[in-house]
Every structure is written in C-alpha cells, then in structure tokens.
C-alpha cells in the first residue's frame, strides 16, 4: 500500500471516528434537554391552574361571571369584601337550614355618573315620555340584575288599603321589627278594617349564615309581613332595596294612594295617619296655589305628584376619606368594622358622580310617594344604571330628571327636642301634628309614644 492510500485510509478512519463521537455526545444532552423542558412545562401548567380563579358558586340560576355586592366597593379596604352584622341585635337558637340564594350584579367597574343617566338624558324629561312597563315583563329585572327573584314573598294588598308602609330593615334587626309590631305597626293598626298595611323589606343573607336565614323564615311564618330579595343585604346594595320597594308597590299594591318608606328606627304616627285616611275625601289639593301652609291632611289627600319628605338641600358630594361620628353610628348598623376600615365607606369618586353638589333629595328615613310618582321613579330606575347612594339616586337625580318636585315634610317631623317635651308632658299630643319622628329614636321612646 503506497503512502497516498495509507493517508486516505487514516483520514477516513479519523473522519468516521469524529462523526461517531459527535453524534454520541449530542444524543445524551438532547435527552436531558427534552426531559427538562417537559418538567418545566408541567410546572408552568400547574402554576397557571393554581393561579386561575375558580368560578364563584352560583345560586338561583345566577351566572358564574357575576358577583355579589362587593362589586360596589371599588378601591375600598379589603375588610369591605364581607359584610357582618351585630349578633347582639338578635338571638338565634334555630338549627341550620339551607342558606338563602345570593344575587349577583355583573362583574364590571362601577358606571360613571354620565353613563348612569345616559338613557334618561336621551329621552324626554317629561314623565309621560317614559315607556310603560307591561305586566310582569320586568319581573326578573332589578336595575342591572337580570336574575332578580323574591326569596320571601307576600300576597297583594287588599282593595281597601290606602297606604302601604314599607320598612327597610336589616336581617339581624329582629328586635326592631318586633318593637314595630308591638307599637305603631301592630295588628290592630293593620287589621282588615284598617287602611294601612306594614311590610318589612330586606335582602339576602350570606351563604355562611344559614341559621339567620332559617330564623328569618320562622319569623315570616309567624307574622307574614316580610319580603326578601335575592341581592345581598349590604350598605352598597341599598339602591336595590329602594327600587325593590317601588317594584313591590307597583306590582302588589298599585291601587293604593300612598307608599310610605321608612327605616326601622323611626316611629310612624299610624293612629293619626289612619284617621286622616278614613275621613271623607277632599278634592285634590293644589299646594302651589295658596300661601297658607298646607296641613298634613291636605298633603296626604294629594292624589298625584307627591314626593313628601324632609329635603336635603345643597349637599356637597363627599370626596374625603374621613367619617364623622354620626356616620360611623349609621354604618355600624350594617357591619362590625374598625374605624380605619370605615374611612372610605362614604366617599364618592368623580367617576361615580362628577358634580360637586347633589340635587335636592329625600333622606331615606321617611319618604311618602303618591302612586304615580312611584311608577315614574321605578320606570326611570329600571332604565338607569346603578349608583349606590340610593336616596340621592332615586329621590334626587331621577326625581329631577322626571320633573318630580319635593314637598317639604319638615313641619310634620317630630324632632328629638319636641319628642322629649311631648313625653315629659310639656307638650300635648293634640298640639303637635306629626307623621314621623326623627330617625334613630330609642326603643323606650317608641314605646312611650305608643302609650300616649
């Protein structure tokens, strides 16, 4: 073999060896890379599954993409994600029952004030331009809730009922409801011959409180005077409760002359109210055609265009995070939160309401509506978006948009000073014409007023 052939052979052998060496060294790292990549992929998938939010449990046919009232509490403390109630207000010794279904509002940011009223602004401001709701076509709608339903329901009003009193109450306020039933809302005042009817309105309790819902059902079995909606009973859901009051009046007591909405810490002078309603009917009053101050009788006999309350004027929108002691007391009715957690409870952002002042509106502790005003405001509320300050939204903004004016109730409100004078004997009952007391009246004062 010559040198040339030997060199070619050596080169071929070396080349084959190099090729074999390279292929063997690459196979092993390739297997390791595949195994590593597979492990990393599985880890990423597991992390994604753990981070992926689980759908909220739904009730009463609610969709998984809907959430409860905490959608109304943007940018609030995390303590606001759950609402609690003071256990000292009621004793619960009942056994557990199936929790009441919770409602849900669509999971989306709060609408701006301009979007809230865009539908109304596009239509005529006159009440006659609002479309009439036919029958029960909107039975399952409550503002932006499309799965609304009643958890507890009552029959319609009897034909002789002239005034329906709807009491806004919290689920745990059983003692306040009991006091009302023993005094101004007792069965004697709401008997078959009475022109009055009293119904308590409340929202749903949390799924974690089945004993409370069971106690509410037992209470309703005993008294048959409670209506419960399937939205969670919480401060930021008060607009749902207010519109539910208008809805229930329209569908169950629309023939009545008056809707009277009160809180459960107010005394209603039902003996005086029943007396005025029983007396012979007078022609419709024209309150703007006389300079003589109207009497309570003339106001209550006004058949149309009546929104009767103690109006709040020139109220500035609260932008601060600070709360007053009075506000804390009102908030604590609905929750057991620390003061630091309450500091954004009453704040309204510019995106929620862009103006600096609210229009004149009715504080919710006591409002009287004529039936036509109830229908008008209900229709407007069903078309508008959601704004959580219910008194401002319904009796302020929507009343203004529908050309509904407020009649001043102030002369017929018994304030704390006059209440004390009346109970002490300094003032005679026949000298003080009143329809409501101021809110937050003490239980012993309610009892004492009833005994007069």
Tab-separated table of C-alpha atoms in Angstrom:
chain	number	residue	atom	x	y	z
A	1	UNK	CA	0.000	0.000	0.000
A	2	UNK	CA	1.520	3.263	-1.014
A	3	UNK	CA	1.660	6.313	1.205
A	4	UNK	CA	-1.199	8.030	-0.571
A	5	UNK	CA	-3.584	5.154	0.049
A	6	UNK	CA	-2.472	4.906	3.673
A	7	UNK	CA	-3.102	8.595	4.234
A	8	UNK	CA	-6.559	8.353	2.715
A	9	UNK	CA	-7.367	5.399	4.935
A	10	UNK	CA	-6.210	7.219	8.063
A	11	UNK	CA	-8.220	10.284	7.123
A	12	UNK	CA	-11.362	8.206	6.544
A	13	UNK	CA	-10.939	6.397	9.855
A	14	UNK	CA	-10.430	9.678	11.702
A	15	UNK	CA	-13.420	11.223	9.986
A	16	UNK	CA	-15.658	8.286	10.916
A	17	UNK	CA	-14.416	8.449	14.496
A	18	UNK	CA	-15.153	12.175	14.716
A	19	UNK	CA	-18.630	11.693	13.276
A	20	UNK	CA	-19.354	8.885	15.746
A	21	UNK	CA	-18.002	10.894	18.666
A	22	UNK	CA	-20.064	13.974	17.843
A	23	UNK	CA	-23.285	12.017	17.369
A	24	UNK	CA	-22.918	10.131	20.667
A	25	UNK	CA	-22.143	13.290	22.692
A	26	UNK	CA	-25.159	15.136	21.274
A	27	UNK	CA	-27.676	12.366	21.952
A	28	UNK	CA	-27.240	12.452	25.683
A	29	UNK	CA	-27.701	16.243	26.126
A	30	UNK	CA	-30.689	16.167	23.800
A	31	UNK	CA	-32.473	13.636	26.029
A	32	UNK	CA	-31.685	15.750	29.070
A	33	UNK	CA	-32.996	18.868	27.379
A	34	UNK	CA	-36.242	17.171	26.440
A	35	UNK	CA	-36.759	15.912	29.976
A	36	UNK	CA	-36.004	19.349	31.439
A	37	UNK	CA	-38.334	21.109	29.032
A	38	UNK	CA	-41.116	18.656	29.812
A	39	UNK	CA	-40.682	19.225	33.549
A	40	UNK	CA	-40.718	22.991	33.113
A	41	UNK	CA	-43.873	22.835	31.004
A	42	UNK	CA	-45.682	20.721	33.579
A	43	UNK	CA	-44.629	23.119	36.339
A	44	UNK	CA	-45.888	26.118	34.382
A	45	UNK	CA	-49.212	24.425	33.711
A	46	UNK	CA	-49.652	23.593	37.379
A	47	UNK	CA	-48.848	27.176	38.365
A	48	UNK	CA	-51.345	28.521	35.845
A	49	UNK	CA	-54.035	26.178	37.145
A	50	UNK	CA	-53.351	27.275	40.705
A	51	UNK	CA	-53.423	30.964	39.758
A	52	UNK	CA	-56.531	30.663	37.632
A	53	UNK	CA	-59.551	31.910	39.685
A	54	UNK	CA	-62.218	29.337	40.321
A	55	UNK	CA	-65.746	30.297	39.245
A	56	UNK	CA	-67.922	31.654	42.026
A	57	UNK	CA	-70.664	29.318	43.190
A	58	UNK	CA	-73.948	30.422	41.764
A	59	UNK	CA	-77.396	30.283	43.275
A	60	UNK	CA	-80.875	30.730	41.964
A	61	UNK	CA	-79.654	30.417	38.398
A	62	UNK	CA	-77.047	33.164	38.618
A	63	UNK	CA	-74.241	33.036	36.107
A	64	UNK	CA	-70.650	32.273	37.177
A	65	UNK	CA	-69.413	35.577	35.762
A	66	UNK	CA	-71.488	37.512	38.241
A	67	UNK	CA	-70.536	38.558	41.750
A	68	UNK	CA	-72.315	39.900	44.798
A	69	UNK	CA	-72.299	43.357	46.330
A	70	UNK	CA	-68.532	43.668	46.679
A	71	UNK	CA	-68.511	44.868	43.071
A	72	UNK	CA	-69.974	48.057	44.536
A	73	UNK	CA	-66.956	48.734	46.749
A	74	UNK	CA	-64.145	49.660	44.409
A	75	UNK	CA	-60.889	50.866	45.954
A	76	UNK	CA	-62.116	50.151	49.476
A	77	UNK	CA	-60.335	48.403	52.286
A	78	UNK	CA	-60.163	44.637	51.982
A	79	UNK	CA	-62.302	44.491	55.112
A	80	UNK	CA	-65.250	45.562	52.988
A	81	UNK	CA	-65.206	42.360	50.946
A	82	UNK	CA	-67.519	40.764	53.512
A	83	UNK	CA	-70.382	42.267	55.445
A	84	UNK	CA	-71.161	41.289	59.005
A	85	UNK	CA	-73.966	42.090	61.386
A	86	UNK	CA	-74.010	42.702	65.126
A	87	UNK	CA	-75.005	39.447	66.849
A	88	UNK	CA	-76.240	41.426	69.854
A	89	UNK	CA	-79.289	42.566	67.923
A	90	UNK	CA	-80.945	39.157	67.789
A	91	UNK	CA	-80.674	35.786	69.487
A	92	UNK	CA	-80.536	32.859	67.074
A	93	UNK	CA	-81.318	29.487	68.576
A	94	UNK	CA	-82.656	27.850	65.412
A	95	UNK	CA	-80.921	24.981	63.697
A	96	UNK	CA	-79.169	25.370	60.397
A	97	UNK	CA	-81.128	25.493	57.198
A	98	UNK	CA	-80.283	25.881	53.556
A	99	UNK	CA	-78.757	29.346	53.050
A	100	UNK	CA	-80.684	31.869	51.041
A	101	UNK	CA	-79.511	32.422	47.467
A	102	UNK	CA	-77.396	35.473	46.874
A	103	UNK	CA	-77.952	37.708	43.900
A	104	UNK	CA	-75.376	38.948	41.653
A	105	UNK	CA	-74.546	42.003	39.673
A	106	UNK	CA	-72.424	41.810	36.577
A	107	UNK	CA	-68.689	41.868	37.273
A	108	UNK	CA	-67.766	45.169	35.790
A	109	UNK	CA	-66.490	48.543	37.036
A	110	UNK	CA	-68.922	50.995	38.559
A	111	UNK	CA	-70.522	53.160	35.872
A	112	UNK	CA	-69.775	56.845	35.757
A	113	UNK	CA	-72.477	59.319	36.620
A	114	UNK	CA	-72.800	60.280	32.974
A	115	UNK	CA	-73.401	56.671	31.955
A	116	UNK	CA	-75.866	56.148	34.797
A	117	UNK	CA	-78.269	58.646	33.345
A	118	UNK	CA	-77.426	58.447	29.650
A	119	UNK	CA	-80.614	56.551	28.865
A	120	UNK	CA	-82.759	59.070	30.643
A	121	UNK	CA	-80.964	62.022	29.090
A	122	UNK	CA	-81.612	60.699	25.614
A	123	UNK	CA	-85.344	60.614	26.243
A	124	UNK	CA	-87.706	63.435	27.025
A	125	UNK	CA	-87.603	64.785	30.554
A	126	UNK	CA	-91.367	64.632	30.930
A	127	UNK	CA	-92.841	61.686	32.805
A	128	UNK	CA	-95.254	60.903	30.020
A	129	UNK	CA	-92.380	60.067	27.674
A	130	UNK	CA	-91.213	57.194	29.841
A	131	UNK	CA	-92.327	53.855	28.435
A	132	UNK	CA	-94.939	51.920	30.336
A	133	UNK	CA	-93.800	48.572	31.682
A	134	UNK	CA	-96.277	45.979	30.548
A	135	UNK	CA	-97.393	43.409	33.079
A	136	UNK	CA	-94.599	41.290	34.536
A	137	UNK	CA	-92.199	41.707	31.625
A	138	UNK	CA	-89.569	43.052	34.016
A	139	UNK	CA	-90.345	40.677	36.886
A	140	UNK	CA	-86.812	39.254	36.921
A	141	UNK	CA	-85.067	42.603	36.417
A	142	UNK	CA	-83.955	44.947	39.172
A	143	UNK	CA	-81.851	47.748	37.682
A	144	UNK	CA	-78.851	45.775	36.325
A	145	UNK	CA	-79.785	42.455	37.933
A	146	UNK	CA	-81.476	40.168	35.415
A	147	UNK	CA	-81.901	37.169	37.725
A	148	UNK	CA	-83.811	39.018	40.437
A	149	UNK	CA	-86.318	36.986	42.447
A	150	UNK	CA	-88.058	37.128	45.801
A	151	UNK	CA	-86.813	34.709	48.448
A	152	UNK	CA	-89.783	35.514	50.692
A	153	UNK	CA	-92.972	36.963	49.239
A	154	UNK	CA	-96.365	38.246	50.419
A	155	UNK	CA	-99.793	38.406	48.746
A	156	UNK	CA	-101.056	41.582	47.141
A	157	UNK	CA	-102.757	44.336	49.103
A	158	UNK	CA	-106.479	44.139	49.743
A	159	UNK	CA	-108.616	46.617	47.789
A	160	UNK	CA	-109.290	48.777	50.863
A	161	UNK	CA	-105.607	49.524	51.539
A	162	UNK	CA	-104.892	53.217	51.008
A	163	UNK	CA	-101.308	53.438	52.287
A	164	UNK	CA	-98.579	50.800	52.168
A	165	UNK	CA	-95.785	51.265	54.716
A	166	UNK	CA	-92.582	49.541	53.593
A	167	UNK	CA	-89.988	49.319	56.356
A	168	UNK	CA	-86.361	48.960	55.294
A	169	UNK	CA	-84.698	46.619	57.764
A	170	UNK	CA	-81.502	44.588	58.065
A	171	UNK	CA	-81.718	40.796	58.520
A	172	UNK	CA	-80.402	40.883	62.086
A	173	UNK	CA	-82.735	43.686	63.237
A	174	UNK	CA	-85.310	41.266	64.625
A	175	UNK	CA	-85.699	43.263	67.836
A	176	UNK	CA	-86.529	46.426	65.918
A	177	UNK	CA	-89.111	44.587	63.836
A	178	UNK	CA	-90.629	43.109	66.990
A	179	UNK	CA	-90.872	46.571	68.551
A	180	UNK	CA	-92.663	47.926	65.476
A	181	UNK	CA	-95.137	45.028	65.562
A	182	UNK	CA	-95.828	45.779	69.218
A	183	UNK	CA	-96.349	49.516	68.709
A	184	UNK	CA	-97.179	51.560	65.625
A	185	UNK	CA	-97.236	48.561	63.255
A	186	UNK	CA	-99.210	46.190	65.467
A	187	UNK	CA	-102.009	44.039	64.005
A	188	UNK	CA	-104.682	46.377	65.381
A	189	UNK	CA	-103.359	49.180	63.180
A	190	UNK	CA	-103.152	46.866	60.159
A	191	UNK	CA	-106.349	44.875	60.674
A	192	UNK	CA	-108.876	44.078	57.964
A	193	UNK	CA	-110.664	47.362	58.624
A	194	UNK	CA	-107.502	49.469	58.576
A	195	UNK	CA	-106.457	51.474	55.510
A	196	UNK	CA	-102.811	50.696	56.350
A	197	UNK	CA	-100.507	47.765	55.690
A	198	UNK	CA	-96.959	47.283	57.015
A	199	UNK	CA	-94.385	45.118	55.208
A	200	UNK	CA	-90.684	44.704	56.046
A	201	UNK	CA	-88.135	44.702	53.208
A	202	UNK	CA	-84.737	43.046	53.419
A	203	UNK	CA	-82.083	41.467	51.253
A	204	UNK	CA	-80.439	38.046	51.329
A	205	UNK	CA	-78.003	36.854	53.969
A	206	UNK	CA	-74.646	35.258	53.285
A	207	UNK	CA	-74.378	31.563	52.466
A	208	UNK	CA	-72.307	31.168	55.621
A	209	UNK	CA	-75.288	32.243	57.779
A	210	UNK	CA	-77.935	29.540	57.251
A	211	UNK	CA	-79.149	29.860	60.851
A	212	UNK	CA	-80.003	33.504	60.271
A	213	UNK	CA	-81.983	32.724	57.119
A	214	UNK	CA	-83.827	29.963	58.952
A	215	UNK	CA	-84.694	32.406	61.738
A	216	UNK	CA	-85.992	34.898	59.174
A	217	UNK	CA	-88.221	32.254	57.616
A	218	UNK	CA	-89.646	31.307	61.008
A	219	UNK	CA	-90.265	34.975	61.769
A	220	UNK	CA	-92.080	35.361	58.476
A	221	UNK	CA	-94.180	32.245	59.131
A	222	UNK	CA	-95.333	33.781	62.410
A	223	UNK	CA	-96.064	37.272	61.119
A	224	UNK	CA	-96.434	37.012	57.311
A	225	UNK	CA	-95.124	40.527	56.767
A	226	UNK	CA	-91.632	40.161	55.244
A	227	UNK	CA	-90.445	40.472	51.639
A	228	UNK	CA	-86.873	39.402	50.872
A	229	UNK	CA	-84.990	39.951	47.624
A	230	UNK	CA	-82.142	37.776	46.370
A	231	UNK	CA	-79.496	40.520	46.469
A	232	UNK	CA	-77.130	40.581	49.427
A	233	UNK	CA	-78.292	42.893	52.198
A	234	UNK	CA	-75.391	45.341	52.460
A	235	UNK	CA	-74.872	49.068	52.568
A	236	UNK	CA	-73.707	49.394	48.963
A	237	UNK	CA	-76.785	47.467	47.829
A	238	UNK	CA	-79.308	49.854	49.379
A	239	UNK	CA	-80.338	51.114	45.941
A	240	UNK	CA	-81.519	47.594	45.099
A	241	UNK	CA	-83.681	47.575	48.225
A	242	UNK	CA	-85.087	51.029	47.462
A	243	UNK	CA	-86.024	50.096	43.902
A	244	UNK	CA	-87.419	46.768	45.146
A	245	UNK	CA	-89.768	48.824	47.334
A	246	UNK	CA	-91.011	50.732	44.292
A	247	UNK	CA	-91.270	47.485	42.340
A	248	UNK	CA	-93.268	45.672	45.008
A	249	UNK	CA	-95.672	48.582	45.438
A	250	UNK	CA	-96.307	48.725	41.682
A	251	UNK	CA	-96.931	45.001	41.334
A	252	UNK	CA	-98.697	44.243	44.631
A	253	UNK	CA	-100.308	47.447	45.879
A	254	UNK	CA	-100.529	49.788	42.908
A	255	UNK	CA	-104.129	50.756	43.652
A	256	UNK	CA	-103.131	52.309	46.995
A	257	UNK	CA	-102.961	56.053	47.302
A	258	UNK	CA	-99.603	56.278	49.084
A	259	UNK	CA	-96.322	54.449	49.509
A	260	UNK	CA	-94.614	55.293	52.790
A	261	UNK	CA	-90.980	54.195	53.020
A	262	UNK	CA	-89.338	54.318	56.456
A	263	UNK	CA	-86.347	52.905	58.292
A	264	UNK	CA	-86.806	50.531	61.203
A	265	UNK	CA	-85.638	53.112	63.775
A	266	UNK	CA	-88.451	55.596	63.050
A	267	UNK	CA	-91.811	55.982	64.788
A	268	UNK	CA	-94.740	56.399	62.383
A	269	UNK	CA	-97.829	58.086	63.790
A	270	UNK	CA	-100.155	55.438	62.386
A	271	UNK	CA	-103.178	56.410	64.541
A	272	UNK	CA	-103.089	59.900	63.062
A	273	UNK	CA	-102.377	58.555	59.581
A	274	UNK	CA	-105.263	56.076	59.683
A	275	UNK	CA	-107.616	58.760	60.962
A	276	UNK	CA	-106.765	61.112	58.113
A	277	UNK	CA	-107.150	58.376	55.519
A	278	UNK	CA	-110.504	57.249	56.901
A	279	UNK	CA	-112.021	60.714	56.825
A	280	UNK	CA	-114.063	61.870	53.882
A	281	UNK	CA	-112.021	62.539	50.789
A	282	UNK	CA	-111.440	66.128	49.727
A	283	UNK	CA	-110.703	67.403	46.225
A	284	UNK	CA	-107.104	67.178	45.127
A	285	UNK	CA	-105.007	69.788	46.855
A	286	UNK	CA	-103.086	72.347	44.874
A	287	UNK	CA	-100.243	73.198	47.200
A	288	UNK	CA	-98.756	75.822	44.922
A	289	UNK	CA	-101.987	77.799	44.573
A	290	UNK	CA	-102.132	79.077	48.138
A	291	UNK	CA	-99.858	80.901	50.531
A	292	UNK	CA	-101.414	79.169	53.534
A	293	UNK	CA	-99.103	76.454	54.938
A	294	UNK	CA	-100.597	73.083	53.992
A	295	UNK	CA	-101.959	70.847	56.702
A	296	UNK	CA	-100.972	67.216	56.976
A	297	UNK	CA	-104.490	66.297	55.893
A	298	UNK	CA	-104.273	68.328	52.689
A	299	UNK	CA	-100.869	66.891	51.818
A	300	UNK	CA	-101.903	63.270	52.327
A	301	UNK	CA	-105.039	63.803	50.256
A	302	UNK	CA	-102.988	64.973	47.317
A	303	UNK	CA	-103.586	62.212	44.789
A	304	UNK	CA	-100.798	62.979	42.342
A	305	UNK	CA	-97.331	64.480	42.102
A	306	UNK	CA	-96.468	63.862	45.743
A	307	UNK	CA	-92.898	63.258	46.895
A	308	UNK	CA	-93.163	64.159	50.558
A	309	UNK	CA	-90.052	64.261	52.772
A	310	UNK	CA	-87.667	66.476	54.682
A	311	UNK	CA	-85.448	67.549	51.770
A	312	UNK	CA	-81.679	67.828	51.950
A	313	UNK	CA	-80.527	70.927	50.094
A	314	UNK	CA	-77.096	71.909	48.756
A	315	UNK	CA	-75.449	68.718	49.960
A	316	UNK	CA	-71.822	68.570	48.902
A	317	UNK	CA	-70.530	65.292	47.481
A	318	UNK	CA	-68.206	63.637	49.972
A	319	UNK	CA	-64.751	63.215	48.447
A	320	UNK	CA	-62.825	62.823	51.705
A	321	UNK	CA	-61.951	59.535	53.342
A	322	UNK	CA	-62.809	60.910	56.789
A	323	UNK	CA	-66.031	59.939	58.542
A	324	UNK	CA	-67.942	61.671	61.297
A	325	UNK	CA	-69.168	60.013	64.485
A	326	UNK	CA	-72.767	60.108	63.199
A	327	UNK	CA	-71.721	58.361	60.005
A	328	UNK	CA	-69.889	55.697	61.994
A	329	UNK	CA	-73.029	55.003	64.038
A	330	UNK	CA	-75.092	54.586	60.866
A	331	UNK	CA	-72.510	52.340	59.245
A	332	UNK	CA	-72.188	50.109	62.301
A	333	UNK	CA	-75.818	49.118	61.888
A	334	UNK	CA	-74.734	47.122	58.852
A	335	UNK	CA	-71.254	45.961	59.812
A	336	UNK	CA	-68.722	45.299	62.542
A	337	UNK	CA	-65.770	47.099	61.042
A	338	UNK	CA	-62.952	49.013	62.673
A	339	UNK	CA	-62.828	52.784	62.295
A	340	UNK	CA	-59.823	52.516	59.997
A	341	UNK	CA	-61.820	50.223	57.710
A	342	UNK	CA	-64.663	52.726	57.515
A	343	UNK	CA	-62.659	55.619	56.175
A	344	UNK	CA	-63.716	55.199	52.566
A	345	UNK	CA	-67.261	53.976	53.187
A	346	UNK	CA	-68.998	57.227	52.285
A	347	UNK	CA	-66.594	58.543	49.675
A	348	UNK	CA	-67.947	59.079	46.167
A	349	UNK	CA	-65.377	59.338	43.397
A	350	UNK	CA	-65.590	61.710	40.455
A	351	UNK	CA	-66.106	58.762	38.129
A	352	UNK	CA	-69.188	57.773	40.150
A	353	UNK	CA	-70.609	61.292	40.397
A	354	UNK	CA	-68.790	64.180	38.661
A	355	UNK	CA	-70.699	67.137	40.148
A	356	UNK	CA	-69.699	68.833	43.387
A	357	UNK	CA	-73.218	69.034	44.844
A	358	UNK	CA	-76.162	66.669	44.877
A	359	UNK	CA	-79.575	67.886	43.748
A	360	UNK	CA	-82.236	68.260	46.462
A	361	UNK	CA	-83.107	64.768	47.671
A	362	UNK	CA	-85.031	62.936	50.387
A	363	UNK	CA	-83.172	61.301	53.277
A	364	UNK	CA	-84.311	57.706	53.394
A	365	UNK	CA	-85.571	57.545	56.965
A	366	UNK	CA	-89.074	58.725	55.935
A	367	UNK	CA	-90.491	59.348	52.447
A	368	UNK	CA	-94.089	59.477	51.183
A	369	UNK	CA	-94.840	58.877	47.488
A	370	UNK	CA	-98.078	59.125	45.581
A	371	UNK	CA	-98.688	56.128	43.337
A	372	UNK	CA	-97.958	57.988	40.098
A	373	UNK	CA	-94.574	59.133	41.428
A	374	UNK	CA	-93.753	55.555	42.451
A	375	UNK	CA	-94.416	54.312	38.934
A	376	UNK	CA	-92.454	57.149	37.349
A	377	UNK	CA	-89.376	56.743	39.534
A	378	UNK	CA	-89.467	52.961	39.204
A	379	UNK	CA	-89.501	53.141	35.425
A	380	UNK	CA	-86.647	55.637	35.494
A	381	UNK	CA	-84.602	53.483	37.883
A	382	UNK	CA	-85.049	50.393	35.709
A	383	UNK	CA	-83.650	52.290	32.738
A	384	UNK	CA	-80.769	53.984	34.533
A	385	UNK	CA	-77.528	52.449	35.730
A	386	UNK	CA	-76.565	51.720	39.314
A	387	UNK	CA	-75.492	54.411	41.792
A	388	UNK	CA	-75.067	53.189	45.349
A	389	UNK	CA	-76.276	56.330	47.207
A	390	UNK	CA	-79.918	55.345	46.892
A	391	UNK	CA	-81.558	58.468	48.349
A	392	UNK	CA	-79.614	60.754	46.025
A	393	UNK	CA	-80.074	58.482	43.035
A	394	UNK	CA	-83.832	57.931	43.263
A	395	UNK	CA	-85.292	60.963	45.030
A	396	UNK	CA	-82.646	63.382	43.790
A	397	UNK	CA	-81.243	62.694	40.347
A	398	UNK	CA	-84.085	60.582	38.955
A	399	UNK	CA	-86.732	62.823	40.513
A	400	UNK	CA	-85.101	65.815	38.887
A	401	UNK	CA	-84.845	64.044	35.536
A	402	UNK	CA	-88.542	63.166	35.643
A	403	UNK	CA	-89.657	66.650	36.760
A	404	UNK	CA	-90.754	65.409	40.179
A	405	UNK	CA	-90.701	68.081	42.878
A	406	UNK	CA	-90.335	67.555	46.612
A	407	UNK	CA	-92.948	68.701	49.137
A	408	UNK	CA	-91.341	69.643	52.442
A	409	UNK	CA	-92.225	67.276	55.276
A	410	UNK	CA	-90.258	69.204	57.884
A	411	UNK	CA	-93.287	70.699	59.725
A	412	UNK	CA	-94.601	67.173	60.300
A	413	UNK	CA	-91.419	65.572	61.656
A	414	UNK	CA	-91.157	65.208	65.427
A	415	UNK	CA	-87.577	66.079	66.269
A	416	UNK	CA	-85.781	64.844	69.367
A	417	UNK	CA	-86.331	68.008	71.408
A	418	UNK	CA	-90.069	68.050	70.723
A	419	UNK	CA	-90.246	64.308	71.328
A	420	UNK	CA	-88.754	64.776	74.790
A	421	UNK	CA	-91.148	67.655	75.510
A	422	UNK	CA	-94.073	65.529	74.390
A	423	UNK	CA	-93.065	62.599	76.564
A	424	UNK	CA	-92.409	64.840	79.574
A	425	UNK	CA	-95.859	66.423	79.348
A	426	UNK	CA	-94.639	69.888	78.368
A	427	UNK	CA	-96.366	69.465	75.012
A	428	UNK	CA	-99.800	67.967	74.431
A	429	UNK	CA	-100.283	65.383	71.698
A	430	UNK	CA	-103.133	67.320	70.076
A	431	UNK	CA	-100.859	70.358	69.874
A	432	UNK	CA	-98.211	68.552	67.856
A	433	UNK	CA	-99.275	67.360	64.406
A	434	UNK	CA	-96.618	64.951	63.197
A	435	UNK	CA	-96.337	61.974	60.893
A	436	UNK	CA	-92.833	60.683	61.698
A	437	UNK	CA	-90.212	61.058	64.367
A	438	UNK	CA	-86.597	61.756	63.587
A	439	UNK	CA	-84.540	58.641	62.880
A	440	UNK	CA	-82.532	56.684	65.472
A	441	UNK	CA	-85.190	57.126	68.138
A	442	UNK	CA	-84.634	54.980	71.235
A	443	UNK	CA	-86.842	51.890	71.728
A	444	UNK	CA	-88.122	53.177	75.070
A	445	UNK	CA	-89.234	56.402	73.384
A	446	UNK	CA	-91.104	54.433	70.726
A	447	UNK	CA	-92.903	52.531	73.464
A	448	UNK	CA	-93.666	55.741	75.356
A	449	UNK	CA	-95.046	57.473	72.252
A	450	UNK	CA	-97.299	54.498	71.589
A	451	UNK	CA	-98.703	54.719	75.107
A	452	UNK	CA	-99.752	58.375	74.718
